[in-house]
């Protein structure tokens, strides 16, 4: 536990408000930047990363609505579209 002086506490509250965060979060981040090595911070960030962070560049767009108005709807009726494609190939003698 760290006891803050009134002066430091007030400054921390003010700066946190300006940054739109909590005084606790600001204090932790400031202390982390000062005392924890960059490599340790990066390793900790990677450990908290999601599966999408790990695979994102390899799997394409997860939310097409971010790129196409109303979304691309690519998964809609995918079974039906697959069957139609197979039937078309069969009719063409390619299957």
PDB file of N, CA and C in Angstrom:
ATOM      1  N   UNK A   1       0.850  -1.172   0.000  1.00  0.00           N
ATOM      2  CA  UNK A   1       0.000   0.000   0.000  1.00  0.00           C
ATOM      3  C   UNK A   1       0.899   1.239   0.000  1.00  0.00           C
ATOM      4  N   UNK A   2       0.500   2.216  -0.754  1.00  0.00           N
ATOM      5  CA  UNK A   2       1.230   3.485  -0.817  1.00  0.00           C
ATOM      6  C   UNK A   2       0.303   4.579  -0.316  1.00  0.00           C
ATOM      7  N   UNK A   3       0.817   5.383   0.590  1.00  0.00           N
ATOM      8  CA  UNK A   3       0.050   6.525   1.085  1.00  0.00           C
ATOM      9  C   UNK A   3       0.495   7.758   0.307  1.00  0.00           C
ATOM     10  N   UNK A   4      -0.462   8.419  -0.322  1.00  0.00           N
ATOM     11  CA  UNK A   4      -0.158   9.612  -1.114  1.00  0.00           C
ATOM     12  C   UNK A   4      -0.368  10.868  -0.290  1.00  0.00           C
ATOM     13  N   UNK A   5       0.441  11.864  -0.584  1.00  0.00           N
ATOM     14  CA  UNK A   5       0.200  13.161   0.042  1.00  0.00           C
ATOM     15  C   UNK A   5      -1.029  13.763  -0.619  1.00  0.00           C
ATOM     16  N   UNK A   6      -1.658  14.713   0.027  1.00  0.00           N
ATOM     17  CA  UNK A   6      -2.844  15.365  -0.521  1.00  0.00           C
ATOM     18  C   UNK A   6      -2.528  16.033  -1.854  1.00  0.00           C
ATOM     19  N   UNK A   7      -1.347  16.622  -1.944  1.00  0.00           N
ATOM     20  CA  UNK A   7      -0.913  17.302  -3.171  1.00  0.00           C
ATOM     21  C   UNK A   7      -0.823  16.320  -4.340  1.00  0.00           C
ATOM     22  N   UNK A   8      -0.227  15.158  -4.112  1.00  0.00           N
ATOM     23  CA  UNK A   8      -0.093  14.153  -5.170  1.00  0.00           C
ATOM     24  C   UNK A   8      -1.459  13.564  -5.515  1.00  0.00           C
ATOM     25  N   UNK A   9      -2.258  13.302  -4.523  1.00  0.00           N
ATOM     26  CA  UNK A   9      -3.589  12.743  -4.759  1.00  0.00           C
ATOM     27  C   UNK A   9      -4.428  13.678  -5.624  1.00  0.00           C
ATOM     28  N   UNK A  10      -4.417  14.962  -5.308  1.00  0.00           N
ATOM     29  CA  UNK A  10      -5.202  15.940  -6.078  1.00  0.00           C
ATOM     30  C   UNK A  10      -4.698  16.027  -7.520  1.00  0.00           C
ATOM     31  N   UNK A  11      -3.365  16.036  -7.690  1.00  0.00           N
ATOM     32  CA  UNK A  11      -2.798  16.097  -9.042  1.00  0.00           C
ATOM     33  C   UNK A  11      -3.169  14.840  -9.836  1.00  0.00           C
ATOM     34  N   UNK A  12      -3.128  13.707  -9.184  1.00  0.00           N
ATOM     35  CA  UNK A  12      -3.474  12.447  -9.825  1.00  0.00           C
ATOM     36  C   UNK A  12      -4.942  12.444 -10.262  1.00  0.00           C
ATOM     37  N   UNK A  13      -5.818  12.907  -9.402  1.00  0.00           N
ATOM     38  CA  UNK A  13      -7.252  12.987  -9.723  1.00  0.00           C
ATOM     39  C   UNK A  13      -7.477  13.925 -10.901  1.00  0.00           C
ATOM     40  N   UNK A  14      -6.801  15.052 -10.892  1.00  0.00           N
ATOM     41  CA  UNK A  14      -6.961  16.047 -11.966  1.00  0.00           C
ATOM     42  C   UNK A  14      -6.473  15.490 -13.299  1.00  0.00           C
ATOM     43  N   UNK A  15      -5.286  14.911 -13.312  1.00  0.00           N
ATOM     44  CA  UNK A  15      -4.742  14.365 -14.559  1.00  0.00           C
ATOM     45  C   UNK A  15      -5.569  13.189 -15.073  1.00  0.00           C
ATOM     46  N   UNK A  16      -6.036  12.360 -14.178  1.00  0.00           N
ATOM     47  CA  UNK A  16      -6.873  11.227 -14.580  1.00  0.00           C
ATOM     48  C   UNK A  16      -8.157  11.719 -15.223  1.00  0.00           C
ATOM     49  N   UNK A  17      -8.766  12.753 -14.651  1.00  0.00           N
ATOM     50  CA  UNK A  17      -9.981  13.328 -15.229  1.00  0.00           C
ATOM     51  C   UNK A  17      -9.740  13.879 -16.625  1.00  0.00           C
ATOM     52  N   UNK A  18      -8.582  14.515 -16.819  1.00  0.00           N
ATOM     53  CA  UNK A  18      -8.236  15.069 -18.135  1.00  0.00           C
ATOM     54  C   UNK A  18      -8.034  13.970 -19.168  1.00  0.00           C
ATOM     55  N   UNK A  19      -7.546  12.826 -18.715  1.00  0.00           N
ATOM     56  CA  UNK A  19      -7.281  11.713 -19.629  1.00  0.00           C
ATOM     57  C   UNK A  19      -8.457  10.755 -19.747  1.00  0.00           C
ATOM     58  N   UNK A  20      -9.516  11.004 -18.989  1.00  0.00           N
ATOM     59  CA  UNK A  20     -10.696  10.145 -19.064  1.00  0.00           C
ATOM     60  C   UNK A  20     -10.466   8.766 -18.471  1.00  0.00           C
ATOM     61  N   UNK A  21      -9.669   8.691 -17.421  1.00  0.00           N
ATOM     62  CA  UNK A  21      -9.398   7.412 -16.779  1.00  0.00           C
ATOM     63  C   UNK A  21      -9.527   7.565 -15.269  1.00  0.00           C
ATOM     64  N   UNK A  22      -9.279   6.521 -14.547  1.00  0.00           N
ATOM     65  CA  UNK A  22      -9.367   6.592 -13.088  1.00  0.00           C
ATOM     66  C   UNK A  22      -8.000   6.938 -12.509  1.00  0.00           C
ATOM     67  N   UNK A  23      -7.982   7.541 -11.329  1.00  0.00           N
ATOM     68  CA  UNK A  23      -6.695   7.824 -10.691  1.00  0.00           C
ATOM     69  C   UNK A  23      -5.869   6.554 -10.464  1.00  0.00           C
ATOM     70  N   UNK A  24      -6.532   5.454 -10.118  1.00  0.00           N
ATOM     71  CA  UNK A  24      -5.833   4.195  -9.890  1.00  0.00           C
ATOM     72  C   UNK A  24      -5.149   3.694 -11.160  1.00  0.00           C
ATOM     73  N   UNK A  25      -5.895   3.747 -12.268  1.00  0.00           N
ATOM     74  CA  UNK A  25      -5.327   3.284 -13.542  1.00  0.00           C
ATOM     75  C   UNK A  25      -4.154   4.166 -13.960  1.00  0.00           C
ATOM     76  N   UNK A  26      -4.302   5.462 -13.830  1.00  0.00           N
ATOM     77  CA  UNK A  26      -3.228   6.383 -14.190  1.00  0.00           C
ATOM     78  C   UNK A  26      -1.991   6.134 -13.332  1.00  0.00           C
ATOM     79  N   UNK A  27      -2.178   5.950 -12.038  1.00  0.00           N
ATOM     80  CA  UNK A  27      -1.050   5.697 -11.141  1.00  0.00           C
ATOM     81  C   UNK A  27      -0.339   4.410 -11.516  1.00  0.00           C
ATOM     82  N   UNK A  28      -1.098   3.342 -11.771  1.00  0.00           N
ATOM     83  CA  UNK A  28      -0.494   2.062 -12.136  1.00  0.00           C
ATOM     84  C   UNK A  28       0.277   2.145 -13.450  1.00  0.00           C
ATOM     85  N   UNK A  29      -0.318   2.784 -14.443  1.00  0.00           N
ATOM     86  CA  UNK A  29       0.348   2.913 -15.740  1.00  0.00           C
ATOM     87  C   UNK A  29       1.619   3.751 -15.628  1.00  0.00           C
ATOM     88  N   UNK A  30       1.567   4.823 -14.859  1.00  0.00           N
ATOM     89  CA  UNK A  30       2.739   5.675 -14.673  1.00  0.00           C
ATOM     90  C   UNK A  30       3.854   4.916 -13.965  1.00  0.00           C
ATOM     91  N   UNK A  31       3.517   4.186 -12.915  1.00  0.00           N
ATOM     92  CA  UNK A  31       4.511   3.393 -12.201  1.00  0.00           C
ATOM     93  C   UNK A  31       5.067   2.275 -13.083  1.00  0.00           C
ATOM     94  N   UNK A  32       4.202   1.654 -13.874  1.00  0.00           N
ATOM     95  CA  UNK A  32       4.641   0.581 -14.767  1.00  0.00           C
ATOM     96  C   UNK A  32       5.647   1.111 -15.784  1.00  0.00           C
ATOM     97  N   UNK A  33       5.344   2.267 -16.373  1.00  0.00           N
ATOM     98  CA  UNK A  33       6.263   2.858 -17.360  1.00  0.00           C
ATOM     99  C   UNK A  33       7.601   3.211 -16.723  1.00  0.00           C
ATOM    100  N   UNK A  34       7.579   3.646 -15.494  1.00  0.00           N
ATOM    101  CA  UNK A  34       8.800   4.067 -14.805  1.00  0.00           C
ATOM    102  C   UNK A  34       9.657   2.892 -14.338  1.00  0.00           C
ATOM    103  N   UNK A  35       9.023   1.827 -13.861  1.00  0.00           N
ATOM    104  CA  UNK A  35       9.779   0.783 -13.177  1.00  0.00           C
ATOM    105  C   UNK A  35       9.815  -0.582 -13.857  1.00  0.00           C
ATOM    106  N   UNK A  36       8.960  -0.827 -14.819  1.00  0.00           N
ATOM    107  CA  UNK A  36       8.929  -2.125 -15.479  1.00  0.00           C
ATOM    108  C   UNK A  36       9.535  -1.970 -16.870  1.00  0.00           C
ATOM    109  N   UNK A  37      10.378  -2.918 -17.250  1.00  0.00           N
ATOM    110  CA  UNK A  37      11.043  -2.822 -18.548  1.00  0.00           C
ATOM    111  C   UNK A  37      10.031  -2.922 -19.686  1.00  0.00           C
ATOM    112  N   UNK A  38      10.403  -2.354 -20.824  1.00  0.00           N
ATOM    113  CA  UNK A  38       9.541  -2.385 -22.004  1.00  0.00           C
ATOM    114  C   UNK A  38       9.265  -3.817 -22.435  1.00  0.00           C
ATOM    115  N   UNK A  39      10.270  -4.670 -22.377  1.00  0.00           N
ATOM    116  CA  UNK A  39      10.098  -6.073 -22.776  1.00  0.00           C
ATOM    117  C   UNK A  39       9.066  -6.768 -21.898  1.00  0.00           C
ATOM    118  N   UNK A  40       9.099  -6.479 -20.600  1.00  0.00           N
ATOM    119  CA  UNK A  40       8.137  -7.098 -19.685  1.00  0.00           C
ATOM    120  C   UNK A  40       6.729  -6.599 -19.973  1.00  0.00           C
ATOM    121  N   UNK A  41       6.599  -5.321 -20.292  1.00  0.00           N
ATOM    122  CA  UNK A  41       5.281  -4.757 -20.620  1.00  0.00           C
ATOM    123  C   UNK A  41       4.740  -5.396 -21.895  1.00  0.00           C
ATOM    124  N   UNK A  42       5.592  -5.546 -22.921  1.00  0.00           N
ATOM    125  CA  UNK A  42       5.160  -6.157 -24.178  1.00  0.00           C
ATOM    126  C   UNK A  42       4.757  -7.611 -23.966  1.00  0.00           C
ATOM    127  N   UNK A  43       5.527  -8.320 -23.153  1.00  0.00           N
ATOM    128  CA  UNK A  43       5.207  -9.719 -22.870  1.00  0.00           C
ATOM    129  C   UNK A  43       3.868  -9.825 -22.145  1.00  0.00           C
ATOM    130  N   UNK A  44       3.617  -8.913 -21.208  1.00  0.00           N
ATOM    131  CA  UNK A  44       2.355  -8.915 -20.475  1.00  0.00           C
ATOM    132  C   UNK A  44       1.200  -8.591 -21.419  1.00  0.00           C
ATOM    133  N   UNK A  45       1.409  -7.656 -22.347  1.00  0.00           N
ATOM    134  CA  UNK A  45       0.371  -7.295 -23.306  1.00  0.00           C
ATOM    135  C   UNK A  45       0.050  -8.465 -24.211  1.00  0.00           C
ATOM    136  N   UNK A  46       1.082  -9.185 -24.648  1.00  0.00           N
ATOM    137  CA  UNK A  46       0.867 -10.346 -25.508  1.00  0.00           C
ATOM    138  C   UNK A  46       0.123 -11.443 -24.758  1.00  0.00           C
ATOM    139  N   UNK A  47       0.408 -11.587 -23.492  1.00  0.00           N
ATOM    140  CA  UNK A  47      -0.261 -12.607 -22.693  1.00  0.00           C
ATOM    141  C   UNK A  47      -1.744 -12.308 -22.564  1.00  0.00           C
ATOM    142  N   UNK A  48      -2.129 -11.035 -22.590  1.00  0.00           N
ATOM    143  CA  UNK A  48      -3.530 -10.642 -22.462  1.00  0.00           C
ATOM    144  C   UNK A  48      -4.221 -10.562 -23.816  1.00  0.00           C
ATOM    145  N   UNK A  49      -3.474 -10.760 -24.905  1.00  0.00           N
ATOM    146  CA  UNK A  49      -4.034 -10.645 -26.235  1.00  0.00           C
ATOM    147  C   UNK A  49      -5.103 -11.721 -26.467  1.00  0.00           C
ATOM    148  N   UNK A  50      -6.031 -11.399 -27.333  1.00  0.00           N
ATOM    149  CA  UNK A  50      -7.095 -12.341 -27.667  1.00  0.00           C
ATOM    150  C   UNK A  50      -6.643 -13.257 -28.799  1.00  0.00           C
ATOM    151  N   UNK A  51      -7.424 -14.275 -29.072  1.00  0.00           N
ATOM    152  CA  UNK A  51      -7.134 -15.165 -30.186  1.00  0.00           C
ATOM    153  C   UNK A  51      -7.166 -14.378 -31.495  1.00  0.00           C
ATOM    154  N   UNK A  52      -8.059 -13.418 -31.597  1.00  0.00           N
ATOM    155  CA  UNK A  52      -8.117 -12.589 -32.804  1.00  0.00           C
ATOM    156  C   UNK A  52      -6.828 -11.796 -32.969  1.00  0.00           C
ATOM    157  N   UNK A  53      -6.264 -11.265 -31.870  1.00  0.00           N
ATOM    158  CA  UNK A  53      -5.000 -10.532 -31.949  1.00  0.00           C
ATOM    159  C   UNK A  53      -3.902 -11.431 -32.518  1.00  0.00           C
ATOM    160  N   UNK A  54      -3.929 -12.689 -32.147  1.00  0.00           N
ATOM    161  CA  UNK A  54      -2.926 -13.642 -32.604  1.00  0.00           C
ATOM    162  C   UNK A  54      -3.148 -14.050 -34.063  1.00  0.00           C
ATOM    163  N   UNK A  55      -4.397 -14.299 -34.443  1.00  0.00           N
ATOM    164  CA  UNK A  55      -4.712 -14.822 -35.773  1.00  0.00           C
ATOM    165  C   UNK A  55      -5.284 -13.801 -36.745  1.00  0.00           C
ATOM    166  N   UNK A  56      -5.553 -12.603 -36.278  1.00  0.00           N
ATOM    167  CA  UNK A  56      -6.281 -11.609 -37.065  1.00  0.00           C
ATOM    168  C   UNK A  56      -5.805 -11.416 -38.487  1.00  0.00           C
ATOM    169  N   UNK A  57      -4.502 -11.306 -38.691  1.00  0.00           N
ATOM    170  CA  UNK A  57      -4.000 -11.051 -40.044  1.00  0.00           C
ATOM    171  C   UNK A  57      -4.125 -12.275 -40.945  1.00  0.00           C
ATOM    172  N   UNK A  58      -4.363 -13.433 -40.367  1.00  0.00           N
ATOM    173  CA  UNK A  58      -4.432 -14.662 -41.152  1.00  0.00           C
ATOM    174  C   UNK A  58      -5.854 -15.095 -41.469  1.00  0.00           C
ATOM    175  N   UNK A  59      -6.865 -14.509 -40.837  1.00  0.00           N
ATOM    176  CA  UNK A  59      -8.214 -15.038 -40.995  1.00  0.00           C
ATOM    177  C   UNK A  59      -9.190 -14.108 -41.689  1.00  0.00           C
ATOM    178  N   UNK A  60      -8.792 -12.930 -42.051  1.00  0.00           N
ATOM    179  CA  UNK A  60      -9.694 -12.044 -42.763  1.00  0.00           C
ATOM    180  C   UNK A  60     -10.559 -11.218 -41.843  1.00  0.00           C
ATOM    181  N   UNK A  61     -11.640 -10.718 -42.385  1.00  0.00           N
ATOM    182  CA  UNK A  61     -12.510  -9.797 -41.665  1.00  0.00           C
ATOM    183  C   UNK A  61     -13.517 -10.559 -40.821  1.00  0.00           C
ATOM    184  N   UNK A  62     -13.599 -10.216 -39.541  1.00  0.00           N
ATOM    185  CA  UNK A  62     -14.582 -10.845 -38.675  1.00  0.00           C
ATOM    186  C   UNK A  62     -15.911 -10.098 -38.703  1.00  0.00           C
ATOM    187  N   UNK A  63     -15.851  -8.810 -38.820  1.00  0.00           N
ATOM    188  CA  UNK A  63     -17.068  -7.990 -38.851  1.00  0.00           C
ATOM    189  C   UNK A  63     -17.080  -7.216 -40.159  1.00  0.00           C
ATOM    190  N   UNK A  64     -17.656  -7.795 -41.168  1.00  0.00           N
ATOM    191  CA  UNK A  64     -17.646  -7.149 -42.466  1.00  0.00           C
ATOM    192  C   UNK A  64     -18.395  -5.817 -42.452  1.00  0.00           C
ATOM    193  N   UNK A  65     -19.284  -5.619 -41.466  1.00  0.00           N
ATOM    194  CA  UNK A  65     -20.033  -4.359 -41.395  1.00  0.00           C
ATOM    195  C   UNK A  65     -19.106  -3.180 -41.131  1.00  0.00           C
ATOM    196  N   UNK A  66     -17.888  -3.451 -40.657  1.00  0.00           N
ATOM    197  CA  UNK A  66     -16.922  -2.374 -40.472  1.00  0.00           C
ATOM    198  C   UNK A  66     -16.369  -1.915 -41.813  1.00  0.00           C
ATOM    199  N   UNK A  67     -16.534  -2.730 -42.872  1.00  0.00           N
ATOM    200  CA  UNK A  67     -15.972  -2.425 -44.173  1.00  0.00           C
ATOM    201  C   UNK A  67     -17.014  -2.339 -45.285  1.00  0.00           C
ATOM    202  N   UNK A  68     -18.150  -2.989 -45.072  1.00  0.00           N
ATOM    203  CA  UNK A  68     -19.218  -3.021 -46.064  1.00  0.00           C
ATOM    204  C   UNK A  68     -20.510  -2.616 -45.370  1.00  0.00           C
ATOM    205  N   UNK A  69     -21.227  -1.598 -45.885  1.00  0.00           N
ATOM    206  CA  UNK A  69     -22.480  -1.211 -45.230  1.00  0.00           C
ATOM    207  C   UNK A  69     -23.405  -2.411 -45.050  1.00  0.00           C
ATOM    208  N   UNK A  70     -23.968  -2.563 -43.865  1.00  0.00           N
ATOM    209  CA  UNK A  70     -24.858  -3.678 -43.510  1.00  0.00           C
ATOM    210  C   UNK A  70     -24.170  -5.036 -43.549  1.00  0.00           C
ATOM    211  N   UNK A  71     -22.858  -5.065 -43.699  1.00  0.00           N
ATOM    212  CA  UNK A  71     -22.120  -6.322 -43.696  1.00  0.00           C
ATOM    213  C   UNK A  71     -22.192  -7.027 -45.027  1.00  0.00           C
ATOM    214  N   UNK A  72     -21.236  -7.886 -45.280  1.00  0.00           N
ATOM    215  CA  UNK A  72     -21.171  -8.588 -46.561  1.00  0.00           C
ATOM    216  C   UNK A  72     -22.128  -9.770 -46.621  1.00  0.00           C
ATOM    217  N   UNK A  73     -22.623 -10.219 -45.466  1.00  0.00           N
ATOM    218  CA  UNK A  73     -23.573 -11.331 -45.408  1.00  0.00           C
ATOM    219  C   UNK A  73     -23.022 -12.574 -46.100  1.00  0.00           C
ATOM    220  N   UNK A  74     -21.717 -12.791 -45.983  1.00  0.00           N
ATOM    221  CA  UNK A  74     -21.085 -13.916 -46.676  1.00  0.00           C
ATOM    222  C   UNK A  74     -21.460 -15.268 -46.072  1.00  0.00           C
ATOM    223  N   UNK A  75     -21.825 -15.300 -44.813  1.00  0.00           N
ATOM    224  CA  UNK A  75     -22.164 -16.570 -44.180  1.00  0.00           C
ATOM    225  C   UNK A  75     -23.646 -16.905 -44.308  1.00  0.00           C
ATOM    226  N   UNK A  76     -24.418 -16.018 -44.888  1.00  0.00           N
ATOM    227  CA  UNK A  76     -25.848 -16.255 -45.046  1.00  0.00           C
ATOM    228  C   UNK A  76     -26.075 -17.324 -46.104  1.00  0.00           C
ATOM    229  N   UNK A  77     -26.802 -18.353 -45.749  1.00  0.00           N
ATOM    230  CA  UNK A  77     -27.120 -19.461 -46.666  1.00  0.00           C
ATOM    231  C   UNK A  77     -25.870 -20.104 -47.259  1.00  0.00           C
ATOM    232  N   UNK A  78     -24.807 -20.208 -46.490  1.00  0.00           N
ATOM    233  CA  UNK A  78     -23.556 -20.746 -47.030  1.00  0.00           C
ATOM    234  C   UNK A  78     -23.698 -22.203 -47.458  1.00  0.00           C
ATOM    235  N   UNK A  79     -24.497 -23.004 -46.743  1.00  0.00           N
ATOM    236  CA  UNK A  79     -24.705 -24.406 -47.139  1.00  0.00           C
ATOM    237  C   UNK A  79     -25.386 -24.487 -48.498  1.00  0.00           C
ATOM    238  N   UNK A  80     -26.410 -23.675 -48.674  1.00  0.00           N
ATOM    239  CA  UNK A  80     -27.156 -23.662 -49.932  1.00  0.00           C
ATOM    240  C   UNK A  80     -26.253 -23.221 -51.086  1.00  0.00           C
ATOM    241  N   UNK A  81     -25.445 -22.178 -50.845  1.00  0.00           N
ATOM    242  CA  UNK A  81     -24.537 -21.682 -51.882  1.00  0.00           C
ATOM    243  C   UNK A  81     -23.496 -22.733 -52.245  1.00  0.00           C
ATOM    244  N   UNK A  82     -23.008 -23.467 -51.247  1.00  0.00           N
ATOM    245  CA  UNK A  82     -22.009 -24.511 -51.495  1.00  0.00           C
ATOM    246  C   UNK A  82     -22.605 -25.625 -52.343  1.00  0.00           C
ATOM    247  N   UNK A  83     -23.809 -26.055 -52.001  1.00  0.00           N
ATOM    248  CA  UNK A  83     -24.479 -27.118 -52.755  1.00  0.00           C
ATOM    249  C   UNK A  83     -24.733 -26.674 -54.189  1.00  0.00           C
ATOM    250  N   UNK A  84     -25.181 -25.427 -54.365  1.00  0.00           N
ATOM    251  CA  UNK A  84     -25.425 -24.908 -55.715  1.00  0.00           C
ATOM    252  C   UNK A  84     -24.139 -24.888 -56.535  1.00  0.00           C
ATOM    253  N   UNK A  85     -23.036 -24.507 -55.900  1.00  0.00           N
ATOM    254  CA  UNK A  85     -21.748 -24.477 -56.598  1.00  0.00           C
ATOM    255  C   UNK A  85     -21.317 -25.880 -56.997  1.00  0.00           C
ATOM    256  N   UNK A  86     -21.527 -26.867 -56.104  1.00  0.00           N
ATOM    257  CA  UNK A  86     -21.185 -28.253 -56.432  1.00  0.00           C
ATOM    258  C   UNK A  86     -22.043 -28.783 -57.579  1.00  0.00           C
ATOM    259  N   UNK A  87     -23.345 -28.484 -57.552  1.00  0.00           N
ATOM    260  CA  UNK A  87     -24.235 -28.933 -58.629  1.00  0.00           C
ATOM    261  C   UNK A  87     -23.841 -28.316 -59.969  1.00  0.00           C
ATOM    262  N   UNK A  88     -23.458 -27.047 -59.941  1.00  0.00           N
ATOM    263  CA  UNK A  88     -23.045 -26.369 -61.166  1.00  0.00           C
ATOM    264  C   UNK A  88     -21.779 -27.016 -61.728  1.00  0.00           C
ATOM    265  N   UNK A  89     -20.831 -27.319 -60.866  1.00  0.00           N
ATOM    266  CA  UNK A  89     -19.591 -27.994 -61.296  1.00  0.00           C
ATOM    267  C   UNK A  89     -19.905 -29.368 -61.881  1.00  0.00           C
ATOM    268  N   UNK A  90     -20.848 -30.070 -61.240  1.00  0.00           N
ATOM    269  CA  UNK A  90     -21.237 -31.393 -61.714  1.00  0.00           C
ATOM    270  C   UNK A  90     -21.868 -31.322 -63.103  1.00  0.00           C
ATOM    271  N   UNK A  91     -22.743 -30.321 -63.292  1.00  0.00           N
ATOM    272  CA  UNK A  91     -23.378 -30.129 -64.597  1.00  0.00           C
ATOM    273  C   UNK A  91     -22.353 -29.806 -65.676  1.00  0.00           C
ATOM    274  N   UNK A  92     -21.279 -29.137 -65.301  1.00  0.00           N
ATOM    275  CA  UNK A  92     -20.217 -28.759 -66.243  1.00  0.00           C
ATOM    276  C   UNK A  92     -19.213 -29.894 -66.449  1.00  0.00           C
ATOM    277  N   UNK A  93     -19.425 -31.003 -65.725  1.00  0.00           N
ATOM    278  CA  UNK A  93     -18.527 -32.148 -65.844  1.00  0.00           C
ATOM    279  C   UNK A  93     -17.196 -31.926 -65.150  1.00  0.00           C
ATOM    280  N   UNK A  94     -17.165 -31.010 -64.227  1.00  0.00           N
ATOM    281  CA  UNK A  94     -15.926 -30.713 -63.515  1.00  0.00           C
ATOM    282  C   UNK A  94     -15.883 -31.360 -62.139  1.00  0.00           C
ATOM    283  N   UNK A  95     -16.872 -32.192 -61.856  1.00  0.00           N
ATOM    284  CA  UNK A  95     -16.923 -32.843 -60.542  1.00  0.00           C
ATOM    285  C   UNK A  95     -17.354 -34.278 -60.663  1.00  0.00           C
TER     286      UNK A  95
END
